[in-house]
């Protein structure tokens, strides 16, 4: 914008404030002639002269246009001027304050009106070499007068110019430099009057004045003007986002680079109030960023993304907020599968918890088209969730509200699952009798409908236990592995009361295409009798075939196949091991040799003296033991099949069937089997 135009706009703004204050002081009414006289008396200038730059004539019509555009003034037919108290004026101040402001504004105006014909506004200074900006920044309420500063900056004023006092001391005052930086920051001005960027100016202090450099950097990033609606912020190029889930990168980048009324600030955290990424019963979740550490070498501020949980204090028992915060502080950072707590803030209406930023919850994950590819067989995900629950239980907590919405996941940098939301968590190791009414309105137990154990649904018990957490875990893991199917939902009817009736009556409906090992595992968790459900600690030892590695499964089958009953069935006719195996699901694959035809033929041709009964499962287990014992003697193709664990794919229920039989027959303490189970 042309310097002369900007200076004239600056003077117009000053005149507007002075005229408003004159009318306001004159008992709220004044005619034009009286206004003209009072203005000259107050400023020493004719009104036309006040706006006259370089000898350009200013007409009476021009003046009237300026006066009629002043917010908060009204004109009658006789050109009397009134103050209208409708809140529209930005010039309204107390009479005492307006008098003080008037003196400062007139001082600024005089510097520009008396200036020589020059385009350099920075050469307009008083006897102490104070520029208009030096004077203006002493004005009370300057942060509200955006137009005044805006026009000075447009005219090229240099906020870093030094005054006479600074020159005499041969030093630039640190507090003035910091004040100038603050002004530039508030108004998103990237260049000073010499054309130097704010960043360059600050970097110039790095070697000459490290202390000043640090103070400027801290100022630049510690105070965020959320009212600024200019999105071309000079801070944008200074910020660098640390690791962030790809799903939220766009929002985080916008939070780094934008300012304005759409951004809400709490403490040192910025977030978009209108863009929640999740909801709880009485809370909302937002992506938030925080300026954390300035990297002096790169000259960038490291920003970190977080999840900001905003809890409505009016809608929730304060004890629940306290309980969640206490649990988070106690557990945070000690288990990678528990959501990490970073900070807690509050204001009059809300409590804020700052947590790890994740991609979403289990509900969102199972609805993702790529979920099946990312999840694989689900074992690693299941282990992570179990690990989180085991950690809770080991530290004396029960969760009491395990459900898909409280299991969070992220795919960056790897697929991770974490247990969250401890608003209902209870420390059973403490002498606490706190109860909550949140959750199922038809039950006195805390928790969420459709995700509670049968003893709670039926109201046989109102107290959660570790065992009830295990049942909820089973519901969640089925939901995960079946990509969104509740194990007690009636096909075509997933109404809560129907699901709860099925839980109470134990009318389950496990997904048919789940692997037999997964089904067996889930049924163990979903046992109607609480005492028969395994502990989280036991689960965390990976004590069930579904949680085993492929290597462990093969070693286990080899160990059982090496037992005397299997190696010499003729010497142990109708052994308990043999008879129990004949009652398993694996018998559906009889004759078993057809499933592994090439391998069976090659082995029996090489070892014709070894005979196998193709209708006996115990012989299949012995065959597996022998196949691996003599693997190096097989053809390359068959060695590859063994390497790829062909038996596990050809006979899906085999491992869990053998495992169950070993448990029933009490063979788990035999040395070879024990070693395999404990590996």
XYZ file of C-alpha atoms in Angstrom:
679
model
C 0.000 0.000 0.000
C 1.265 3.548 -0.819
C 2.985 5.213 2.155
C 0.985 8.432 1.789
C -2.301 6.531 1.737
C -1.319 4.529 4.829
C -0.273 7.666 6.718
C -3.537 9.393 5.749
C -5.515 6.336 6.921
C -3.594 6.483 10.190
C -4.547 10.155 10.632
C -8.161 9.422 9.701
C -8.278 6.795 12.456
C -6.804 9.271 14.964
C -9.287 11.958 13.881
C -12.162 9.492 14.286
C -11.181 8.762 17.875
C -10.631 12.438 18.712
C -13.964 13.516 17.205
C -15.847 10.764 19.010
C -14.293 11.794 22.332
C -15.080 15.494 21.705
C -18.750 14.681 21.058
C -18.839 12.330 24.013
C -17.377 14.980 26.319
C -19.815 17.675 25.068
C -22.770 16.055 26.847
C -23.314 13.738 23.883
C -24.372 16.405 21.375
C -22.470 19.033 19.362
C -23.055 20.815 16.080
C -20.553 20.804 13.247
C -19.353 24.384 13.804
C -18.717 23.754 17.483
C -16.933 20.473 16.671
C -14.681 22.324 14.208
C -13.744 24.879 16.879
C -13.157 22.305 19.625
C -10.999 20.146 17.353
C -8.668 23.068 16.580
C -8.555 24.018 20.244
C -7.639 20.445 21.199
C -5.112 19.653 18.487
C -3.859 23.017 17.232
C -4.899 22.064 13.687
C -7.741 22.992 11.445
C -9.606 19.800 10.591
C -8.677 20.132 6.907
C -5.047 20.736 7.845
C -5.026 17.605 10.007
C -5.606 15.405 6.962
C -3.676 17.506 4.445
C -0.521 15.759 3.229
C 1.918 17.401 0.824
C -0.406 20.379 0.270
C -3.345 18.364 -1.086
C -6.617 20.180 -0.538
C -9.124 18.538 1.798
C -12.681 19.742 1.205
C -15.488 20.095 3.689
C -17.241 17.183 1.987
C -14.154 15.044 2.552
C -14.239 15.906 6.241
C -17.951 15.154 6.511
C -17.386 11.777 4.884
C -14.796 10.946 7.546
C -17.011 12.144 10.396
C -20.146 10.403 9.132
C -18.192 7.084 8.937
C -17.283 7.169 12.632
C -19.051 4.256 14.411
C -21.244 5.310 17.329
C -22.179 8.780 16.018
C -25.537 9.908 14.649
C -26.518 13.057 12.714
C -29.847 14.900 12.692
C -31.281 17.211 10.027
C -29.497 20.264 11.472
C -26.149 18.438 11.392
C -26.095 18.096 15.152
C -23.926 15.142 16.127
C -24.899 12.647 18.813
C -23.210 9.692 20.516
C -25.219 6.502 20.121
C -24.481 4.051 22.920
C -25.029 0.870 20.918
C -21.620 -0.769 21.476
C -20.640 -0.216 17.849
C -17.776 2.189 18.540
C -14.206 1.039 19.175
C -13.396 4.578 20.377
C -15.431 4.478 23.569
C -13.395 5.022 26.752
C -13.848 6.753 30.091
C -13.459 10.543 29.907
C -10.246 10.442 31.945
C -8.746 7.740 29.786
C -9.890 9.374 26.554
C -8.117 12.588 27.562
C -4.864 10.692 28.107
C -5.304 8.783 24.842
C -6.038 12.027 23.036
C -2.721 13.555 24.053
C -0.805 10.502 22.822
C -2.705 10.343 19.542
C -2.145 14.047 18.889
C 1.590 13.599 19.557
C 1.712 10.792 16.976
C -0.221 12.878 14.463
C 2.051 15.898 14.829
C 5.126 13.862 13.877
C 3.503 12.918 10.584
C 1.774 16.237 9.812
C 4.960 18.260 10.331
C 7.200 15.825 8.443
C 9.151 16.922 5.403
C 8.182 15.566 2.029
C 9.735 12.137 2.473
C 8.403 8.608 2.046
C 10.457 7.336 4.989
C 8.115 7.353 7.958
C 11.014 6.284 10.195
C 12.618 9.709 9.728
C 9.645 11.312 11.470
C 10.691 11.503 15.116
C 10.608 13.933 18.011
C 13.521 15.578 19.831
C 14.285 12.262 21.583
C 14.125 10.411 18.248
C 10.903 8.653 19.206
C 8.930 7.571 16.153
C 5.133 7.467 16.005
C 5.314 3.809 16.971
C 7.459 4.545 20.050
C 4.773 6.937 21.214
C 1.832 4.795 20.156
C 2.867 1.684 22.071
C 2.470 3.617 25.310
C -1.225 4.038 24.478
C -3.546 2.223 26.914
C -5.545 -0.428 25.103
C -3.313 -0.369 22.022
C -4.014 -4.086 21.456
C -7.645 -3.136 20.707
C -6.689 -0.477 18.127
C -5.754 -2.814 15.313
C -6.214 -0.180 12.594
C -3.719 2.231 14.128
C -0.848 -0.251 14.132
C -1.912 -1.795 10.849
C -1.615 1.526 9.030
C 1.735 2.317 10.635
C 3.107 -1.037 9.552
C 1.710 -0.569 6.049
C 3.492 2.765 5.921
C 6.779 1.000 6.720
C 7.362 1.887 10.354
C 10.342 0.060 11.852
C 9.493 -1.434 15.270
C 13.212 -2.034 15.901
C 14.258 1.572 15.432
C 16.071 2.885 18.524
C 15.403 6.193 20.257
C 17.838 8.832 21.563
C 18.098 7.284 25.011
C 19.174 3.968 23.497
C 21.785 5.674 21.350
C 23.277 7.540 24.317
C 23.671 4.264 26.200
C 25.110 2.664 23.064
C 22.884 -0.340 23.569
C 19.522 -1.522 22.365
C 17.318 -2.156 25.369
C 16.320 -5.789 25.602
C 12.888 -4.963 26.942
C 12.192 -2.695 23.965
C 13.312 -5.315 21.457
C 11.077 -7.855 23.176
C 8.205 -5.362 23.084
C 8.759 -4.831 19.364
C 8.790 -8.598 18.759
C 5.544 -8.847 20.688
C 3.909 -6.204 18.491
C 5.023 -7.943 15.303
C 3.791 -11.270 16.655
C 0.369 -9.945 17.585
C -0.189 -8.454 14.156
C 1.484 -11.203 12.115
C 3.892 -8.681 10.561
C 6.775 -10.535 8.975
C 9.030 -7.604 7.971
C 10.254 -4.564 9.865
C 10.802 -1.130 8.359
C 14.208 -2.147 6.945
C 12.797 -5.169 5.125
C 14.328 -7.621 7.591
C 12.193 -10.623 8.577
C 11.333 -11.227 12.200
C 13.133 -14.547 12.038
C 16.297 -12.942 10.647
C 16.155 -10.212 13.259
C 15.933 -12.713 16.103
C 18.590 -14.975 14.597
C 20.871 -11.939 14.506
C 20.917 -11.973 18.292
C 22.021 -15.608 18.483
C 25.731 -14.836 18.678
C 25.752 -11.222 19.881
C 23.195 -11.627 22.659
C 22.241 -15.268 23.413
C 20.098 -14.215 26.376
C 18.067 -11.800 24.250
C 17.797 -14.458 21.532
C 16.328 -16.953 23.966
C 13.868 -14.402 25.382
C 12.650 -13.455 21.893
C 12.129 -17.080 20.906
C 10.270 -17.865 24.102
C 8.044 -14.814 23.602
C 7.320 -15.671 20.008
C 5.986 -19.105 20.852
C 4.691 -18.802 24.390
C 1.966 -16.243 23.636
C -0.504 -17.221 20.958
C -2.914 -14.591 19.703
C -5.944 -16.712 18.895
C -7.938 -13.625 17.922
C -5.766 -12.981 14.881
C -7.565 -13.975 11.715
C -4.525 -13.706 9.448
C -3.525 -17.211 8.391
C -0.232 -16.086 6.829
C 1.510 -16.250 10.179
C 5.260 -15.587 10.285
C 5.449 -18.424 12.815
C 4.433 -21.031 10.215
C 7.917 -21.565 8.788
C 9.392 -21.713 12.295
C 7.358 -24.653 13.492
C 8.186 -28.273 12.779
C 5.799 -31.092 13.629
C 7.188 -34.058 15.493
C 5.843 -37.563 14.832
C 2.099 -37.570 14.290
C -0.374 -40.290 13.214
C -0.896 -39.695 9.468
C -4.639 -39.496 9.983
C -4.221 -36.330 12.060
C -1.287 -34.708 10.248
C -3.499 -32.309 8.292
C -5.200 -30.993 11.434
C -1.898 -30.719 13.293
C -0.321 -28.765 10.429
C -3.263 -26.385 10.356
C -2.923 -25.844 14.093
C 0.750 -25.021 13.587
C 0.270 -22.630 10.696
C -3.058 -20.931 11.342
C -4.280 -18.320 13.776
C -7.716 -16.895 14.238
C -11.009 -17.308 16.038
C -11.381 -20.927 14.924
C -8.493 -21.922 17.199
C -9.098 -22.373 20.906
C -6.217 -22.146 23.366
C -6.051 -23.774 26.792
C -2.771 -23.459 28.634
C -0.079 -24.074 26.008
C -2.319 -26.252 23.825
C -4.107 -25.194 20.616
C -7.103 -27.055 19.183
C -10.125 -26.635 16.900
C -13.211 -26.519 19.121
C -15.506 -27.297 16.184
C -13.497 -30.330 15.047
C -13.627 -33.083 17.712
C -12.185 -36.443 16.722
C -14.105 -38.459 19.304
C -16.754 -38.351 21.994
C -17.356 -39.899 25.384
C -20.496 -39.816 27.482
C -19.507 -36.464 28.963
C -16.391 -35.542 27.044
C -14.985 -34.669 23.639
C -11.569 -35.470 22.211
C -9.534 -33.067 20.073
C -6.242 -32.981 18.215
C -4.067 -30.428 20.013
C -0.524 -29.210 19.489
C 1.984 -27.702 21.855
C 5.197 -25.788 21.129
C 7.711 -27.835 23.082
C 11.340 -27.064 22.309
C 13.188 -24.604 20.120
C 15.997 -26.118 18.081
C 18.693 -23.461 17.931
C 20.637 -25.246 15.206
C 17.731 -25.454 12.752
C 15.950 -22.356 14.033
C 12.633 -24.214 14.343
C 10.193 -24.814 17.144
C 9.458 -28.494 17.704
C 5.693 -29.021 18.004
C 4.127 -32.159 19.376
C 0.589 -33.395 18.765
C -1.581 -34.681 21.597
C -5.108 -35.836 22.250
C -6.947 -33.308 24.405
C -9.842 -34.797 26.345
C -12.281 -32.086 27.420
C -14.587 -33.225 30.240
C -17.755 -31.282 31.070
C -17.618 -30.718 34.823
C -21.348 -30.035 35.087
C -22.306 -33.450 33.733
C -20.043 -35.748 35.673
C -19.316 -36.637 39.263
C -16.092 -34.836 40.280
C -14.941 -38.100 41.850
C -14.841 -39.701 38.392
C -12.554 -36.971 37.073
C -10.357 -37.343 40.135
C -10.371 -41.132 39.775
C -9.377 -41.003 36.109
C -6.616 -38.476 36.715
C -5.286 -40.437 39.690
C -5.280 -43.687 37.717
C -3.586 -42.077 34.717
C -0.861 -40.507 36.833
C -0.280 -43.784 38.667
C -0.131 -45.931 35.534
C 1.216 -43.572 32.898
C 4.445 -44.400 31.149
C 4.851 -47.800 32.784
C 3.095 -49.931 30.169
C 3.109 -49.351 26.426
C -0.453 -50.633 26.149
C -1.942 -48.122 28.571
C -2.728 -44.677 27.188
C -0.085 -42.237 28.360
C -0.989 -39.184 30.418
C 0.953 -35.963 29.852
C -0.841 -33.107 31.589
C -4.033 -31.931 33.273
C -5.640 -28.485 33.069
C -8.958 -26.995 34.023
C -11.069 -23.868 33.771
C -14.459 -22.915 35.163
C -16.447 -25.387 33.082
C -14.079 -28.069 31.843
C -11.335 -30.431 32.953
C -8.731 -31.209 30.290
C -6.583 -34.329 30.116
C -3.643 -34.369 27.704
C -2.998 -37.868 26.357
C -1.236 -39.768 23.584
C -2.683 -38.992 20.164
C -3.957 -42.175 18.525
C -5.617 -42.866 15.172
C -8.948 -43.836 16.703
C -10.761 -46.486 18.703
C -11.681 -50.089 17.992
C -15.033 -49.099 16.503
C -13.238 -47.106 13.828
C -10.538 -49.709 13.319
C -12.880 -52.586 12.497
C -14.710 -50.387 9.996
C -11.522 -49.661 8.078
C -11.245 -51.508 4.776
C -7.551 -52.094 5.331
C -8.015 -53.413 8.871
C -7.881 -57.088 7.896
C -4.592 -56.587 6.066
C -3.036 -54.628 8.912
C -4.372 -56.916 11.643
C -3.253 -60.217 10.110
C -4.322 -63.101 12.349
C -4.902 -60.672 15.196
C -2.611 -62.418 17.655
C -0.230 -59.502 18.198
C -3.118 -57.085 18.722
C -4.738 -59.452 21.213
C -1.451 -59.796 23.101
C -1.155 -56.018 23.396
C -4.651 -55.585 24.840
C -4.067 -58.469 27.255
C -0.774 -56.912 28.285
C -2.509 -53.650 29.112
C -5.202 -55.350 31.188
C -2.669 -57.548 32.979
C -0.730 -54.416 33.926
C -3.889 -52.819 35.332
C -4.761 -55.875 37.402
C -1.211 -56.351 38.632
C -1.252 -52.756 39.901
C -4.482 -53.203 41.796
C -6.910 -51.636 39.302
C -9.999 -53.014 37.605
C -11.158 -51.060 34.570
C -14.935 -51.609 34.863
C -15.725 -50.141 31.447
C -13.879 -52.191 28.850
C -15.520 -51.711 25.449
C -14.382 -51.017 21.858
C -14.593 -47.254 22.380
C -12.031 -47.483 25.169
C -9.476 -49.454 23.174
C -7.459 -47.029 21.063
C -5.137 -47.810 18.186
C -2.517 -46.172 16.044
C -0.843 -47.406 12.871
C 2.133 -45.096 13.203
C 4.946 -46.041 13.392
C 3.482 -49.531 13.904
C 0.111 -51.021 14.796
C -0.384 -50.449 18.525
C -3.382 -50.800 20.827
C -3.812 -49.055 24.178
C -6.455 -49.206 26.900
C -7.928 -45.803 27.736
C -10.651 -44.011 29.739
C -10.177 -44.679 33.426
C -13.163 -42.654 34.598
C -14.701 -45.791 36.106
C -11.470 -47.527 37.063
C -11.301 -48.654 40.663
C -8.247 -49.200 42.781
C -9.185 -52.400 44.594
C -5.969 -52.278 46.567
C -7.145 -49.057 48.235
C -9.859 -48.692 50.819
C -12.266 -47.053 48.403
C -16.017 -47.455 48.362
C -16.641 -44.966 45.559
C -19.460 -45.955 43.265
C -20.699 -44.444 40.037
C -24.114 -44.229 38.468
C -22.681 -43.769 34.992
C -23.539 -46.490 32.509
C -26.418 -48.947 32.358
C -29.574 -47.354 33.760
C -31.069 -50.769 34.429
C -28.176 -51.953 36.588
C -26.479 -50.659 39.681
C -23.121 -51.729 38.264
C -20.843 -49.239 36.576
C -20.048 -49.841 32.938
C -21.524 -49.724 29.439
C -24.449 -51.686 28.118
C -23.702 -54.805 26.067
C -20.106 -54.997 27.302
C -20.550 -56.347 30.827
C -20.313 -59.829 32.306
C -23.502 -61.900 32.821
C -23.333 -61.664 36.616
C -23.534 -57.862 36.266
C -26.197 -57.849 33.561
C -28.403 -60.174 35.616
C -27.714 -58.008 38.702
C -26.582 -61.048 40.659
C -23.663 -58.780 41.477
C -23.283 -55.011 41.419
C -19.535 -55.116 41.954
C -17.046 -55.454 39.139
C -14.157 -57.840 39.634
C -11.055 -58.822 37.730
C -13.112 -61.741 36.394
C -15.793 -59.405 35.019
C -13.033 -57.441 33.252
C -11.921 -60.731 31.657
C -15.423 -61.397 30.292
C -15.521 -57.880 28.822
C -12.091 -58.570 27.336
C -13.508 -61.640 25.604
C -16.343 -59.568 24.111
C -13.869 -56.976 22.840
C -11.461 -59.502 21.336
C -14.278 -61.230 19.456
C -15.401 -57.815 18.186
C -11.862 -57.174 16.970
C -11.245 -60.544 15.342
C -14.660 -60.641 13.658
C -14.351 -57.025 12.466
C -17.307 -55.619 14.324
C -19.472 -58.578 15.391
C -20.697 -58.813 18.970
C -20.595 -62.463 20.114
C -24.015 -62.181 21.766
C -25.824 -60.187 19.107
C -28.712 -61.926 17.369
C -28.219 -61.787 13.582
C -30.268 -58.876 12.309
C -31.094 -57.637 15.786
C -28.361 -55.858 17.760
C -30.631 -53.890 20.085
C -28.997 -53.479 23.516
C -31.728 -55.259 25.462
C -31.528 -58.248 23.083
C -27.755 -58.432 23.434
C -27.984 -58.194 27.218
C -30.639 -60.913 27.375
C -28.377 -63.175 25.322
C -25.455 -62.434 27.667
C -27.569 -63.224 30.698
C -28.782 -66.472 29.108
C -25.310 -67.168 27.618
C -26.831 -67.507 24.171
C -23.624 -66.818 22.269
C -23.051 -66.613 18.544
C -19.315 -66.757 17.817
C -18.394 -65.995 14.234
C -18.167 -69.237 12.272
C -15.047 -68.461 10.269
C -12.878 -67.738 13.297
C -9.896 -70.047 13.609
C -10.559 -72.965 16.014
C -7.730 -71.754 18.238
C -9.359 -68.309 18.437
C -12.766 -69.794 19.222
C -11.368 -71.994 21.970
C -9.522 -69.041 23.433
C -12.578 -66.758 23.402
C -14.811 -69.395 24.975
C -12.341 -69.607 27.844
C -12.714 -65.893 28.476
C -16.482 -65.924 28.000
C -17.115 -68.578 30.613
C -20.370 -67.983 32.494
C -18.703 -68.921 35.769
C -16.350 -66.103 36.884
C -14.060 -68.454 38.795
C -13.437 -70.479 35.618
C -12.169 -67.498 33.651
C -8.379 -67.212 33.451
C -6.537 -64.348 35.088
C -5.002 -61.594 32.993
C -1.579 -62.571 34.325
C -2.115 -66.141 33.105
C -3.223 -64.871 29.710
C -0.195 -62.621 29.544
C 2.054 -65.667 29.807
C 0.551 -66.724 26.467
C -0.722 -69.919 28.001
C -3.206 -70.717 25.212
C -2.420 -72.036 21.707
C -4.012 -69.028 19.997
C -1.319 -66.829 21.553
C 1.589 -69.125 20.754
C 4.160 -68.573 18.071
C 4.219 -70.975 15.129
C 7.498 -72.382 16.409
C 5.996 -73.139 19.821
C 3.017 -74.903 18.260
C 5.288 -77.195 16.250
C 7.530 -77.907 19.237
C 4.471 -78.754 21.313
C 3.135 -81.211 18.706
C 6.586 -82.782 18.400
C 6.808 -83.200 22.187
C 3.418 -84.941 22.348
C 4.312 -87.080 19.319
C 7.453 -88.178 21.172
C 5.488 -89.646 24.095
C 5.575 -93.424 24.489
C 1.829 -93.739 23.802
C 2.362 -92.106 20.415
C 5.708 -93.683 19.463
C 4.638 -97.224 20.371
C 0.828 -97.352 20.153
C 0.922 -101.157 19.964
C 2.520 -101.296 23.424
C -0.047 -98.838 24.783
C -3.301 -99.925 23.155
C -6.297 -97.679 23.837
C -4.280 -95.277 25.971
C -6.062 -92.304 27.461
C -4.138 -90.029 25.110
C -5.275 -92.008 22.067
C -8.902 -92.272 23.143
C -9.245 -88.610 24.006
C -7.721 -87.571 20.680
C -10.301 -89.688 18.860
C -13.043 -87.439 20.229
C -11.641 -84.177 18.899
C -12.519 -81.958 15.943
C -9.410 -83.125 14.105
C -11.167 -86.437 13.446
C -13.156 -84.561 10.809
C -9.974 -84.669 8.687
C -9.766 -88.498 8.760
C -8.138 -90.077 6.783
C -5.515 -87.474 7.485
C -2.981 -88.697 4.888
C -5.113 -87.238 2.074
C -4.479 -83.729 3.390
C -0.677 -84.112 3.102
C -0.483 -86.603 0.274
C 2.952 -85.736 -1.177
C 4.647 -85.575 2.198
C 2.978 -88.777 3.386
C 3.978 -90.752 0.295
C 7.597 -89.579 0.389
C 7.996 -90.415 4.050
C 6.364 -93.856 3.907
C 8.384 -94.821 0.816
C 11.616 -93.855 2.547
C 10.614 -95.589 5.798
C 8.498 -98.500 4.692
C 8.936 -100.198 8.064
C 7.131 -97.339 9.776
C 3.389 -97.851 9.665
C 0.773 -95.172 10.371
C -2.937 -95.578 10.982
C -4.485 -92.896 8.809
C -7.689 -92.972 10.876
C -5.988 -92.187 14.186
C -5.138 -88.678 15.353
C -2.402 -89.978 17.633
C -0.632 -91.391 14.568
C -0.875 -88.013 12.866
C 0.897 -86.430 15.836
C 3.617 -89.098 15.659
C 3.922 -88.501 11.904
C 4.491 -84.805 12.554
C 7.223 -85.613 15.069
C 8.972 -87.891 12.565
C 8.592 -85.477 9.667
C 10.517 -82.793 11.515
C 13.019 -85.231 12.981
C 14.014 -86.292 9.452
C 13.379 -83.002 7.659
C 16.854 -82.820 6.113
C 16.213 -86.143 4.357
C 13.158 -84.842 2.518
C 13.053 -83.230 -0.919
C 13.524 -79.459 -1.209
C 9.825 -78.940 -1.920
C 8.729 -80.879 1.144
C 11.352 -79.216 3.326
C 9.802 -75.915 2.304
C 6.344 -77.210 3.278
C 7.645 -78.133 6.709
C 9.336 -74.768 7.022
C 5.967 -73.156 6.288
C 4.267 -75.279 8.979
C 2.044 -77.174 6.577
C 0.349 -79.167 9.374
C -1.026 -76.041 11.052
C -2.771 -74.992 7.860
C -3.989 -78.446 6.857
C -5.341 -79.288 10.330
C -6.527 -75.981 11.936
C -7.988 -77.513 15.143
C -5.074 -79.878 15.768
C -2.996 -77.776 18.189
C -5.896 -76.752 20.398
C -7.293 -80.318 20.333
C -3.978 -81.792 21.447
C -3.588 -79.041 24.038
C -7.026 -79.739 25.531
C -6.331 -83.476 25.626
C -2.975 -82.932 27.340
C -4.727 -80.833 29.980
C -7.498 -83.406 30.493
C -5.059 -86.313 30.737
C -2.727 -84.403 33.042
C 0.257 -84.815 30.709
C 1.397 -81.190 30.907
C 3.881 -82.023 33.671
C 5.811 -84.533 31.554
C 9.276 -83.177 30.946
C 9.288 -82.833 27.142
C 5.758 -81.388 27.071
C 6.515 -79.085 29.996
C 9.577 -77.703 28.229
C 7.543 -77.063 25.079
C 4.751 -75.331 27.028
C 7.156 -73.104 28.927
C 9.224 -72.106 25.916
